mmCIF file of C-alpha atoms (C1' of nucleotides) in Angstrom:
data_model
loop_
_atom_site.group_PDB
_atom_site.id
_atom_site.type_symbol
_atom_site.label_atom_id
_atom_site.label_comp_id
_atom_site.label_asym_id
_atom_site.label_seq_id
_atom_site.Cartn_x
_atom_site.Cartn_y
_atom_site.Cartn_z
ATOM 1 C CA UNK A 13 -7.171 2.346 -32.389
ATOM 2 C CA UNK A 14 -7.163 -1.212 -33.643
ATOM 3 C CA UNK A 15 -9.309 -2.624 -36.366
ATOM 4 C CA UNK A 16 -11.057 -4.795 -33.831
ATOM 5 C CA UNK A 17 -11.884 -1.847 -31.605
ATOM 6 C CA UNK A 18 -13.330 0.066 -34.527
ATOM 7 C CA UNK A 19 -15.544 -2.872 -35.404
ATOM 8 C CA UNK A 20 -16.960 -2.900 -31.861
ATOM 9 C CA UNK A 21 -17.407 0.866 -31.654
ATOM 10 C CA UNK A 22 -19.186 0.991 -34.959
ATOM 11 C CA UNK A 23 -21.870 -1.130 -33.346
ATOM 12 C CA UNK A 24 -21.969 0.970 -30.216
ATOM 13 C CA UNK A 25 -20.406 -1.761 -28.090
ATOM 14 C CA UNK A 26 -17.963 -1.034 -25.318
ATOM 15 C CA UNK A 27 -14.429 -2.123 -26.028
ATOM 16 C CA UNK A 28 -13.296 -4.252 -23.161
ATOM 17 C CA UNK A 29 -10.209 -6.421 -22.946
ATOM 18 C CA UNK A 30 -12.337 -9.559 -23.167
ATOM 19 C CA UNK A 31 -14.331 -8.448 -26.171
ATOM 20 C CA UNK A 32 -11.254 -7.419 -28.077
ATOM 21 C CA UNK A 33 -9.546 -10.706 -27.304
ATOM 22 C CA UNK A 34 -12.576 -12.781 -28.261
ATOM 23 C CA UNK A 35 -13.114 -10.923 -31.498
ATOM 24 C CA UNK A 36 -9.418 -11.199 -32.352
ATOM 25 C CA UNK A 37 -9.612 -14.946 -31.885
ATOM 26 C CA UNK A 38 -12.637 -15.247 -34.145
ATOM 27 C CA UNK A 39 -10.878 -13.075 -36.702
ATOM 28 C CA UNK A 40 -7.707 -15.137 -36.624
ATOM 29 C CA UNK A 41 -9.456 -18.442 -37.262
ATOM 30 C CA UNK A 42 -9.529 -19.891 -40.742
ATOM 31 C CA UNK A 43 -12.495 -22.038 -39.764
ATOM 32 C CA UNK A 44 -15.542 -21.482 -37.532
ATOM 33 C CA UNK A 45 -14.911 -21.819 -33.799
ATOM 34 C CA UNK A 46 -17.020 -23.044 -30.874
ATOM 35 C CA UNK A 47 -17.420 -21.157 -27.600
ATOM 36 C CA UNK A 48 -15.094 -23.690 -26.053
ATOM 37 C CA UNK A 49 -12.442 -23.138 -28.715
ATOM 38 C CA UNK A 50 -12.516 -19.448 -27.905
ATOM 39 C CA UNK A 51 -12.459 -20.074 -24.173
ATOM 40 C CA UNK A 52 -9.440 -22.365 -24.425
ATOM 41 C CA UNK A 53 -7.528 -20.034 -26.684
ATOM 42 C CA UNK A 54 -8.126 -17.235 -24.219
ATOM 43 C CA UNK A 55 -6.575 -19.383 -21.522
ATOM 44 C CA UNK A 56 -3.554 -20.174 -23.651
ATOM 45 C CA UNK A 57 -3.104 -16.474 -24.244
ATOM 46 C CA UNK A 58 -3.415 -16.028 -20.501
ATOM 47 C CA UNK A 59 -6.352 -13.673 -20.814
ATOM 48 C CA UNK A 60 -8.830 -14.207 -18.068
ATOM 49 C CA UNK A 61 -12.411 -14.538 -19.235
ATOM 50 C CA UNK A 62 -15.231 -16.551 -17.801
ATOM 51 C CA UNK A 63 -17.087 -19.031 -19.985
ATOM 52 C CA UNK A 64 -20.287 -17.090 -19.419
ATOM 53 C CA UNK A 65 -18.576 -13.964 -20.676
ATOM 54 C CA UNK A 66 -17.551 -15.856 -23.790
ATOM 55 C CA UNK A 67 -21.136 -16.907 -24.418
ATOM 56 C CA UNK A 68 -22.501 -13.467 -23.672
ATOM 57 C CA UNK A 69 -19.957 -11.818 -25.919
ATOM 58 C CA UNK A 70 -20.550 -14.220 -28.779
ATOM 59 C CA UNK A 71 -24.264 -13.707 -28.369
ATOM 60 C CA UNK A 72 -23.911 -9.935 -28.378
ATOM 61 C CA UNK A 73 -21.770 -10.070 -31.492
ATOM 62 C CA UNK A 74 -24.238 -12.390 -33.151
ATOM 63 C CA UNK A 75 -27.074 -9.990 -32.410
ATOM 64 C CA UNK A 76 -25.023 -7.138 -33.756
ATOM 65 C CA UNK A 77 -24.273 -9.127 -36.880
ATOM 66 C CA UNK A 78 -20.547 -9.157 -36.339
ATOM 67 C CA UNK A 79 -20.499 -12.938 -36.341
ATOM 68 C CA UNK A 80 -22.647 -15.784 -37.641
ATOM 69 C CA UNK A 81 -23.824 -18.701 -35.540
ATOM 70 C CA UNK A 82 -24.671 -22.143 -36.868
ATOM 71 C CA UNK A 83 -24.567 -25.887 -36.306
ATOM 72 C CA UNK A 84 -22.920 -28.748 -38.106
ATOM 73 C CA UNK A 85 -24.504 -32.194 -38.308
ATOM 74 C CA UNK A 86 -22.766 -34.625 -36.004
ATOM 75 C CA UNK A 87 -21.861 -31.943 -33.483
ATOM 76 C CA UNK A 88 -24.411 -30.432 -31.120
ATOM 77 C CA UNK A 89 -22.463 -27.271 -30.344
ATOM 78 C CA UNK A 90 -22.797 -23.867 -31.948
ATOM 79 C CA UNK A 91 -20.080 -22.607 -34.302
ATOM 80 C CA UNK A 92 -19.214 -18.967 -34.856
ATOM 81 C CA UNK A 93 -17.417 -17.090 -37.624
ATOM 82 C CA UNK A 94 -17.059 -13.489 -38.760
ATOM 83 C CA UNK A 95 -19.921 -12.288 -40.912
ATOM 84 C CA UNK A 96 -17.412 -10.339 -42.933
ATOM 85 C CA UNK A 97 -15.554 -13.388 -44.187
ATOM 86 C CA UNK A 98 -16.146 -13.877 -47.861
ATOM 87 C CA UNK A 99 -19.408 -15.745 -48.259
ATOM 88 C CA UNK A 100 -18.663 -19.451 -48.360
ATOM 89 C CA UNK A 101 -19.972 -22.874 -47.499
ATOM 90 C CA UNK A 102 -18.519 -25.952 -45.901
ATOM 91 C CA UNK A 103 -18.001 -29.509 -46.946
ATOM 92 C CA UNK A 104 -18.224 -31.689 -43.855
ATOM 93 C CA UNK A 105 -16.833 -35.213 -43.702
ATOM 94 C CA UNK A 106 -19.370 -37.509 -42.099
ATOM 95 C CA UNK A 107 -16.569 -39.857 -41.101
ATOM 96 C CA UNK A 108 -13.842 -37.773 -39.499
ATOM 97 C CA UNK A 109 -15.870 -34.554 -39.037
ATOM 98 C CA UNK A 110 -13.252 -32.490 -40.836
ATOM 99 C CA UNK A 111 -14.663 -29.383 -42.427
ATOM 100 C CA UNK A 112 -13.265 -27.631 -45.455
ATOM 101 C CA UNK A 113 -14.511 -24.402 -46.993
ATOM 102 C CA UNK A 114 -15.889 -24.426 -50.511
ATOM 103 C CA UNK A 115 -15.315 -21.516 -52.804
ATOM 104 C CA UNK A 116 -18.156 -20.333 -54.984
ATOM 105 C CA UNK A 117 -21.786 -20.194 -53.925
ATOM 106 C CA UNK A 118 -24.275 -22.064 -56.067
ATOM 107 C CA UNK A 119 -27.140 -19.933 -54.781
ATOM 108 C CA UNK A 120 -26.407 -16.550 -56.269
ATOM 109 C CA UNK A 121 -29.557 -15.400 -57.971
ATOM 110 C CA UNK A 122 -31.739 -17.950 -56.246
ATOM 111 C CA UNK A 123 -32.605 -15.686 -53.342
ATOM 112 C CA UNK A 124 -34.127 -13.063 -55.584
ATOM 113 C CA UNK A 125 -36.292 -15.653 -57.258
ATOM 114 C CA UNK A 126 -37.418 -16.817 -53.866
ATOM 115 C CA UNK A 127 -38.102 -13.313 -52.634
ATOM 116 C CA UNK A 128 -40.446 -12.758 -55.523
ATOM 117 C CA UNK A 129 -42.131 -16.104 -54.995
ATOM 118 C CA UNK A 130 -42.678 -15.868 -51.240
ATOM 119 C CA UNK A 131 -42.890 -12.174 -50.366
ATOM 120 C CA UNK A 132 -40.334 -12.757 -47.633
ATOM 121 C CA UNK A 133 -37.430 -10.372 -47.283
ATOM 122 C CA UNK A 134 -34.521 -12.789 -47.620
ATOM 123 C CA UNK A 135 -31.571 -12.091 -45.359
ATOM 124 C CA UNK A 136 -29.256 -14.981 -46.186
ATOM 125 C CA UNK A 137 -28.828 -18.710 -46.193
ATOM 126 C CA UNK A 138 -26.874 -21.467 -44.586
ATOM 127 C CA UNK A 139 -25.662 -24.384 -46.646
ATOM 128 C CA UNK A 140 -23.541 -27.322 -45.606
ATOM 129 C CA UNK A 141 -22.662 -30.233 -47.783
ATOM 130 C CA UNK A 142 -22.000 -33.666 -46.343
ATOM 131 C CA UNK A 143 -19.972 -36.545 -47.623
ATOM 132 C CA UNK A 144 -16.930 -38.690 -47.086
ATOM 133 C CA UNK A 145 -13.419 -37.420 -47.611
ATOM 134 C CA UNK A 146 -11.191 -39.656 -49.743
ATOM 135 C CA UNK A 147 -9.677 -41.302 -46.697
ATOM 136 C CA UNK A 148 -12.997 -42.009 -44.943
ATOM 137 C CA UNK A 149 -14.642 -43.156 -48.162
ATOM 138 C CA UNK A 150 -12.219 -46.075 -48.185
ATOM 139 C CA UNK A 151 -13.156 -47.163 -44.666
ATOM 140 C CA UNK A 152 -16.862 -46.831 -45.121
ATOM 141 C CA UNK A 153 -18.123 -48.645 -48.166
ATOM 142 C CA UNK A 154 -21.837 -48.104 -48.375
ATOM 143 C CA UNK B 23 -48.537 -55.414 -40.788
ATOM 144 C CA UNK B 24 -48.486 -51.639 -40.876
ATOM 145 C CA UNK B 25 -46.389 -49.484 -43.111
ATOM 146 C CA UNK B 26 -44.497 -48.233 -40.094
ATOM 147 C CA UNK B 27 -43.677 -51.735 -38.933
ATOM 148 C CA UNK B 28 -42.389 -52.661 -42.358
ATOM 149 C CA UNK B 29 -40.110 -49.649 -42.374
ATOM 150 C CA UNK B 30 -38.592 -50.737 -39.059
ATOM 151 C CA UNK B 31 -38.252 -54.391 -40.053
ATOM 152 C CA UNK B 32 -36.573 -53.504 -43.289
ATOM 153 C CA UNK B 33 -33.762 -52.039 -41.209
ATOM 154 C CA UNK B 34 -33.622 -55.019 -38.879
ATOM 155 C CA UNK B 35 -35.062 -53.036 -35.968
ATOM 156 C CA UNK B 36 -37.421 -54.537 -33.445
ATOM 157 C CA UNK B 37 -40.952 -53.237 -33.656
ATOM 158 C CA UNK B 38 -41.919 -52.068 -30.228
ATOM 159 C CA UNK B 39 -44.950 -50.058 -29.220
ATOM 160 C CA UNK B 40 -42.765 -47.008 -28.562
ATOM 161 C CA UNK B 41 -40.877 -47.168 -31.832
ATOM 162 C CA UNK B 42 -44.046 -47.531 -33.832
ATOM 163 C CA UNK B 43 -45.659 -44.609 -32.027
ATOM 164 C CA UNK B 44 -42.601 -42.386 -32.412
ATOM 165 C CA UNK B 45 -42.215 -43.159 -36.073
ATOM 166 C CA UNK B 46 -45.919 -42.593 -36.638
ATOM 167 C CA UNK B 47 -45.622 -39.166 -35.071
ATOM 168 C CA UNK B 48 -42.673 -38.218 -37.235
ATOM 169 C CA UNK B 49 -44.571 -39.474 -40.269
ATOM 170 C CA UNK B 50 -47.674 -37.499 -39.443
ATOM 171 C CA UNK B 51 -45.886 -34.176 -39.102
ATOM 172 C CA UNK B 52 -45.875 -31.748 -41.982
ATOM 173 C CA UNK B 53 -42.828 -30.035 -40.503
ATOM 174 C CA UNK B 54 -39.739 -31.300 -38.659
ATOM 175 C CA UNK B 55 -40.242 -32.118 -34.979
ATOM 176 C CA UNK B 56 -38.006 -31.887 -31.905
ATOM 177 C CA UNK B 57 -37.526 -34.696 -29.381
ATOM 178 C CA UNK B 58 -39.748 -32.723 -27.030
ATOM 179 C CA UNK B 59 -42.490 -32.393 -29.646
ATOM 180 C CA UNK B 60 -42.475 -36.160 -30.008
ATOM 181 C CA UNK B 61 -42.411 -36.729 -26.272
ATOM 182 C CA UNK B 62 -45.375 -34.419 -25.679
ATOM 183 C CA UNK B 63 -47.418 -35.918 -28.473
ATOM 184 C CA UNK B 64 -46.805 -39.352 -27.019
ATOM 185 C CA UNK B 65 -48.212 -38.119 -23.731
ATOM 186 C CA UNK B 66 -51.266 -36.654 -25.397
ATOM 187 C CA UNK B 67 -51.832 -39.986 -27.084
ATOM 188 C CA UNK B 68 -51.417 -41.590 -23.680
ATOM 189 C CA UNK B 69 -48.557 -43.766 -24.823
ATOM 190 C CA UNK B 70 -45.986 -44.158 -22.125
ATOM 191 C CA UNK B 71 -42.439 -43.518 -23.275
ATOM 192 C CA UNK B 72 -39.535 -42.066 -21.395
ATOM 193 C CA UNK B 73 -37.695 -39.051 -22.785
ATOM 194 C CA UNK B 74 -34.516 -41.125 -22.961
ATOM 195 C CA UNK B 75 -36.336 -43.687 -25.061
ATOM 196 C CA UNK B 76 -37.417 -40.909 -27.389
ATOM 197 C CA UNK B 77 -33.819 -39.758 -27.815
ATOM 198 C CA UNK B 78 -32.530 -43.294 -28.218
ATOM 199 C CA UNK B 79 -35.173 -44.119 -30.754
ATOM 200 C CA UNK B 80 -34.612 -40.959 -32.758
ATOM 201 C CA UNK B 81 -30.904 -41.623 -32.683
ATOM 202 C CA UNK B 82 -31.347 -45.206 -33.847
ATOM 203 C CA UNK B 83 -33.594 -44.085 -36.667
ATOM 204 C CA UNK B 84 -31.115 -41.403 -37.628
ATOM 205 C CA UNK B 85 -28.311 -43.950 -37.784
ATOM 206 C CA UNK B 86 -30.473 -46.229 -39.860
ATOM 207 C CA UNK B 87 -31.263 -43.357 -42.193
ATOM 208 C CA UNK B 88 -34.975 -43.452 -41.516
ATOM 209 C CA UNK B 89 -34.938 -39.848 -40.346
ATOM 210 C CA UNK B 90 -32.757 -36.753 -40.790
ATOM 211 C CA UNK B 91 -31.434 -34.641 -37.925
ATOM 212 C CA UNK B 92 -30.576 -30.972 -38.169
ATOM 213 C CA UNK B 93 -30.612 -27.569 -36.488
ATOM 214 C CA UNK B 94 -32.299 -24.295 -37.248
ATOM 215 C CA UNK B 95 -30.675 -20.963 -36.418
ATOM 216 C CA UNK B 96 -32.354 -19.351 -33.430
ATOM 217 C CA UNK B 97 -33.173 -22.670 -31.833
ATOM 218 C CA UNK B 98 -30.561 -24.838 -30.147
ATOM 219 C CA UNK B 99 -32.509 -28.080 -30.300
ATOM 220 C CA UNK B 100 -32.258 -30.821 -32.900
ATOM 221 C CA UNK B 101 -35.072 -31.284 -35.408
ATOM 222 C CA UNK B 102 -36.039 -34.547 -37.031
ATOM 223 C CA UNK B 103 -37.957 -35.469 -40.168
ATOM 224 C CA UNK B 104 -38.444 -38.544 -42.337
ATOM 225 C CA UNK B 105 -35.656 -39.058 -44.863
ATOM 226 C CA UNK B 106 -38.261 -40.256 -47.308
ATOM 227 C CA UNK B 107 -40.069 -36.935 -47.495
ATOM 228 C CA UNK B 108 -39.515 -35.356 -50.837
ATOM 229 C CA UNK B 109 -36.222 -33.480 -50.746
ATOM 230 C CA UNK B 110 -36.904 -29.917 -49.671
ATOM 231 C CA UNK B 111 -35.529 -26.914 -47.859
ATOM 232 C CA UNK B 112 -36.908 -24.453 -45.351
ATOM 233 C CA UNK B 113 -37.430 -20.755 -45.260
ATOM 234 C CA UNK B 114 -37.096 -19.616 -41.663
ATOM 235 C CA UNK B 115 -38.454 -16.300 -40.392
ATOM 236 C CA UNK B 116 -35.833 -14.608 -38.242
ATOM 237 C CA UNK B 117 -38.578 -12.692 -36.481
ATOM 238 C CA UNK B 118 -41.273 -15.165 -35.516
ATOM 239 C CA UNK B 119 -39.269 -18.380 -36.133
ATOM 240 C CA UNK B 120 -41.963 -19.771 -38.385
ATOM 241 C CA UNK B 121 -40.635 -22.268 -40.886
ATOM 242 C CA UNK B 122 -42.131 -23.007 -44.259
ATOM 243 C CA UNK B 123 -40.968 -25.619 -46.732
ATOM 244 C CA UNK B 124 -39.693 -24.519 -50.121
ATOM 245 C CA UNK B 125 -40.378 -26.613 -53.178
ATOM 246 C CA UNK B 126 -37.599 -27.103 -55.677
ATOM 247 C CA UNK B 127 -33.937 -27.524 -54.838
ATOM 248 C CA UNK B 128 -31.506 -25.091 -56.390
ATOM 249 C CA UNK B 129 -28.618 -27.496 -55.929
ATOM 250 C CA UNK B 130 -29.413 -30.254 -58.346
ATOM 251 C CA UNK B 131 -26.314 -30.814 -60.414
ATOM 252 C CA UNK B 132 -24.062 -28.917 -58.064
ATOM 253 C CA UNK B 133 -23.104 -31.946 -56.025
ATOM 254 C CA UNK B 134 -21.665 -33.757 -59.004
ATOM 255 C CA UNK B 135 -19.549 -30.751 -59.878
ATOM 256 C CA UNK B 136 -18.302 -30.666 -56.333
ATOM 257 C CA UNK B 137 -17.587 -34.370 -56.249
ATOM 258 C CA UNK B 138 -15.324 -33.997 -59.252
ATOM 259 C CA UNK B 139 -13.614 -30.972 -57.773
ATOM 260 C CA UNK B 140 -12.954 -32.319 -54.291
ATOM 261 C CA UNK B 141 -12.728 -36.098 -54.586
ATOM 262 C CA UNK B 142 -15.184 -36.386 -51.721
ATOM 263 C CA UNK B 143 -18.074 -38.782 -52.008
ATOM 264 C CA UNK B 144 -20.996 -36.415 -51.521
ATOM 265 C CA UNK B 145 -23.882 -37.782 -49.480
ATOM 266 C CA UNK B 146 -26.206 -34.800 -49.326
ATOM 267 C CA UNK B 147 -26.650 -31.256 -48.182
ATOM 268 C CA UNK B 148 -28.568 -29.132 -45.746
ATOM 269 C CA UNK B 149 -29.807 -25.719 -46.805
ATOM 270 C CA UNK B 150 -31.880 -23.258 -44.834
ATOM 271 C CA UNK B 151 -32.802 -19.814 -45.998
ATOM 272 C CA UNK B 152 -33.376 -16.978 -43.544
ATOM 273 C CA UNK B 153 -35.411 -13.848 -43.826
ATOM 274 C CA UNK B 154 -38.426 -11.955 -42.575
ATOM 275 C CA UNK B 155 -41.938 -13.013 -43.334
ATOM 276 C CA UNK B 156 -44.208 -10.237 -44.621
ATOM 277 C CA UNK B 157 -45.612 -9.587 -41.142
ATOM 278 C CA UNK B 158 -42.240 -9.448 -39.373
ATOM 279 C CA UNK B 159 -40.669 -7.375 -42.151
ATOM 280 C CA UNK B 160 -43.051 -4.586 -41.191
ATOM 281 C CA UNK B 161 -42.009 -4.619 -37.545
ATOM 282 C CA UNK B 162 -38.305 -4.832 -38.166
ATOM 283 C CA UNK B 163 -37.114 -2.207 -40.612
ATOM 284 C CA UNK B 164 -33.407 -2.683 -41.110
ATOM 285 C "C1'" DT C 3 -34.688 -68.234 -23.931
ATOM 286 C "C1'" DT C 4 -32.033 -64.459 -25.040
ATOM 287 C "C1'" DG C 5 -30.456 -60.295 -26.726
ATOM 288 C "C1'" DG C 6 -32.100 -55.991 -27.613
ATOM 289 C "C1'" DA C 7 -35.346 -52.137 -25.848
ATOM 290 C "C1'" DT C 8 -37.219 -49.498 -22.088
ATOM 291 C "C1'" DG C 9 -37.755 -46.957 -17.617
ATOM 292 C "C1'" DC C 10 -35.695 -44.595 -14.141
ATOM 293 C "C1'" DA C 11 -32.443 -41.836 -12.124
ATOM 294 C "C1'" DA C 12 -28.367 -39.751 -12.388
ATOM 295 C "C1'" DA C 13 -24.917 -37.403 -15.000
ATOM 296 C "C1'" DA C 14 -22.846 -35.013 -18.799
ATOM 297 C "C1'" DG C 15 -22.539 -31.268 -21.871
ATOM 298 C "C1'" DT C 16 -23.876 -26.829 -23.476
ATOM 299 C "C1'" DT C 17 -25.790 -22.511 -22.625
ATOM 300 C "C1'" DT C 18 -28.175 -19.057 -19.636
ATOM 301 C "C1'" DT C 19 -29.102 -16.188 -15.555
ATOM 302 C "C1'" DG C 20 -28.986 -13.445 -10.979
ATOM 303 C "C1'" DC C 21 -26.339 -10.643 -8.514
ATOM 304 C "C1'" DA C 22 -22.510 -8.131 -6.718
ATOM 305 C "C1'" DC C 23 -18.509 -5.941 -8.279
ATOM 306 C "C1'" DG C 24 -15.508 -3.640 -11.617
ATOM 307 C "C1'" DG C 25 -14.304 -1.001 -15.764
ATOM 308 C "C1'" DT C 26 -15.730 2.191 -19.843
ATOM 309 C "C1'" DT C 27 -17.697 6.079 -21.281
ATOM 310 C "C1'" DA D 6 -21.312 9.128 -11.772
ATOM 311 C "C1'" DA D 7 -23.910 6.153 -14.470
ATOM 312 C "C1'" DC D 8 -24.283 2.296 -16.955
ATOM 313 C "C1'" DC D 9 -22.729 -1.618 -19.078
ATOM 314 C "C1'" DG D 10 -19.754 -5.766 -18.814
ATOM 315 C "C1'" DT D 11 -17.680 -9.388 -16.085
ATOM 316 C "C1'" DG D 12 -16.927 -13.105 -12.669
ATOM 317 C "C1'" DC D 13 -18.831 -16.450 -10.025
ATOM 318 C "C1'" DA D 14 -21.996 -19.766 -8.845
ATOM 319 C "C1'" DA D 15 -26.048 -21.782 -9.607
ATOM 320 C "C1'" DA D 16 -29.518 -23.228 -12.662
ATOM 321 C "C1'" DA D 17 -31.762 -24.390 -16.989
ATOM 322 C "C1'" DC D 18 -32.019 -27.072 -20.819
ATOM 323 C "C1'" DT D 19 -30.876 -30.665 -24.016
ATOM 324 C "C1'" DT D 20 -28.982 -35.003 -24.533
ATOM 325 C "C1'" DT D 21 -26.582 -39.243 -22.850
ATOM 326 C "C1'" DT D 22 -25.584 -43.241 -19.873
ATOM 327 C "C1'" DG D 23 -25.647 -47.225 -16.320
ATOM 328 C "C1'" DC D 24 -28.259 -50.615 -14.751
ATOM 329 C "C1'" DA D 25 -32.158 -53.451 -13.641
ATOM 330 C "C1'" DT D 26 -36.216 -55.042 -15.799
ATOM 331 C "C1'" DC D 27 -39.113 -56.137 -19.654
ATOM 332 C "C1'" DC D 28 -40.459 -57.810 -24.056
ATOM 333 C "C1'" DA D 29 -40.034 -59.066 -29.150
ATOM 334 C "C1'" DA D 30 -38.090 -62.560 -31.828
#
DNA sequence: TTGGATGCAAAAGTTTTGCACGGTT
DNA sequence: AACCGTGCAAAACTTTTGCATCCAA
């Protein structure tokens, strides 16, 4: 049984062709993907899956904490990535919208402080950093 | 001339009834508002403004850096707030979706480090922290 | 007066839903 | 066999756009 199938079973989810394919795509991506990205890659791979199935599957996986879901400023669509990828953040270019991962999280330790201060049970955080990449910085003097 | 009008003029924007009302609403809110929030409050105040005008106005203000625009996990709509509010972050309850502002930013200093490391010109960041508020933590043992 | 802003209606884009059918367990 | 997942089509929801009209400068 494949790695991907195990991951689904562990959560009590049925292992269908579509789910395996969608999860494999998410796993293979170096960067977060949109529902459309997944849908198009399925087509390229000649695996039939309806767009509503893609959304439902991504939603199910999000609820089962297999993947994260988030938004990036400048783009109104949801992005998805494996929750098991090493914790990281993204640096987003305001100009060309390119996103690059940043290694090292500046928030280690902070969550505990906050937990004590607020009495919330902290589950995680989402941080994106915005700026201009070297190329766009040249075109956009501000 | 009102404060709100000055803010618009400073950016070279025309001061219309709708723009003043929309900006006043954003200013009066303690927490970020959605386009719909603004639209409904306009109605309550009996100020006629079309939903497309609300979006266009918010967009114009976003481009002129009068307001910020961002998303919160669990809600697919855009939120807006004044850029001039003191820099802050939000703690979002995964259960009841309540959001509370957090004082103190754990990222001061980090951006300069990153600028040196990446050669990007950093403009800012967006951080949200997720967890369960005391009430929801009781109902959702995980 | 004139160019930018608004209202209206229609469309675009993303995401969700009802229902019948099909596939996993 | 029972139940969950999928396809399809339609709808819901958020956001954008074209165009005529209106209004601030």
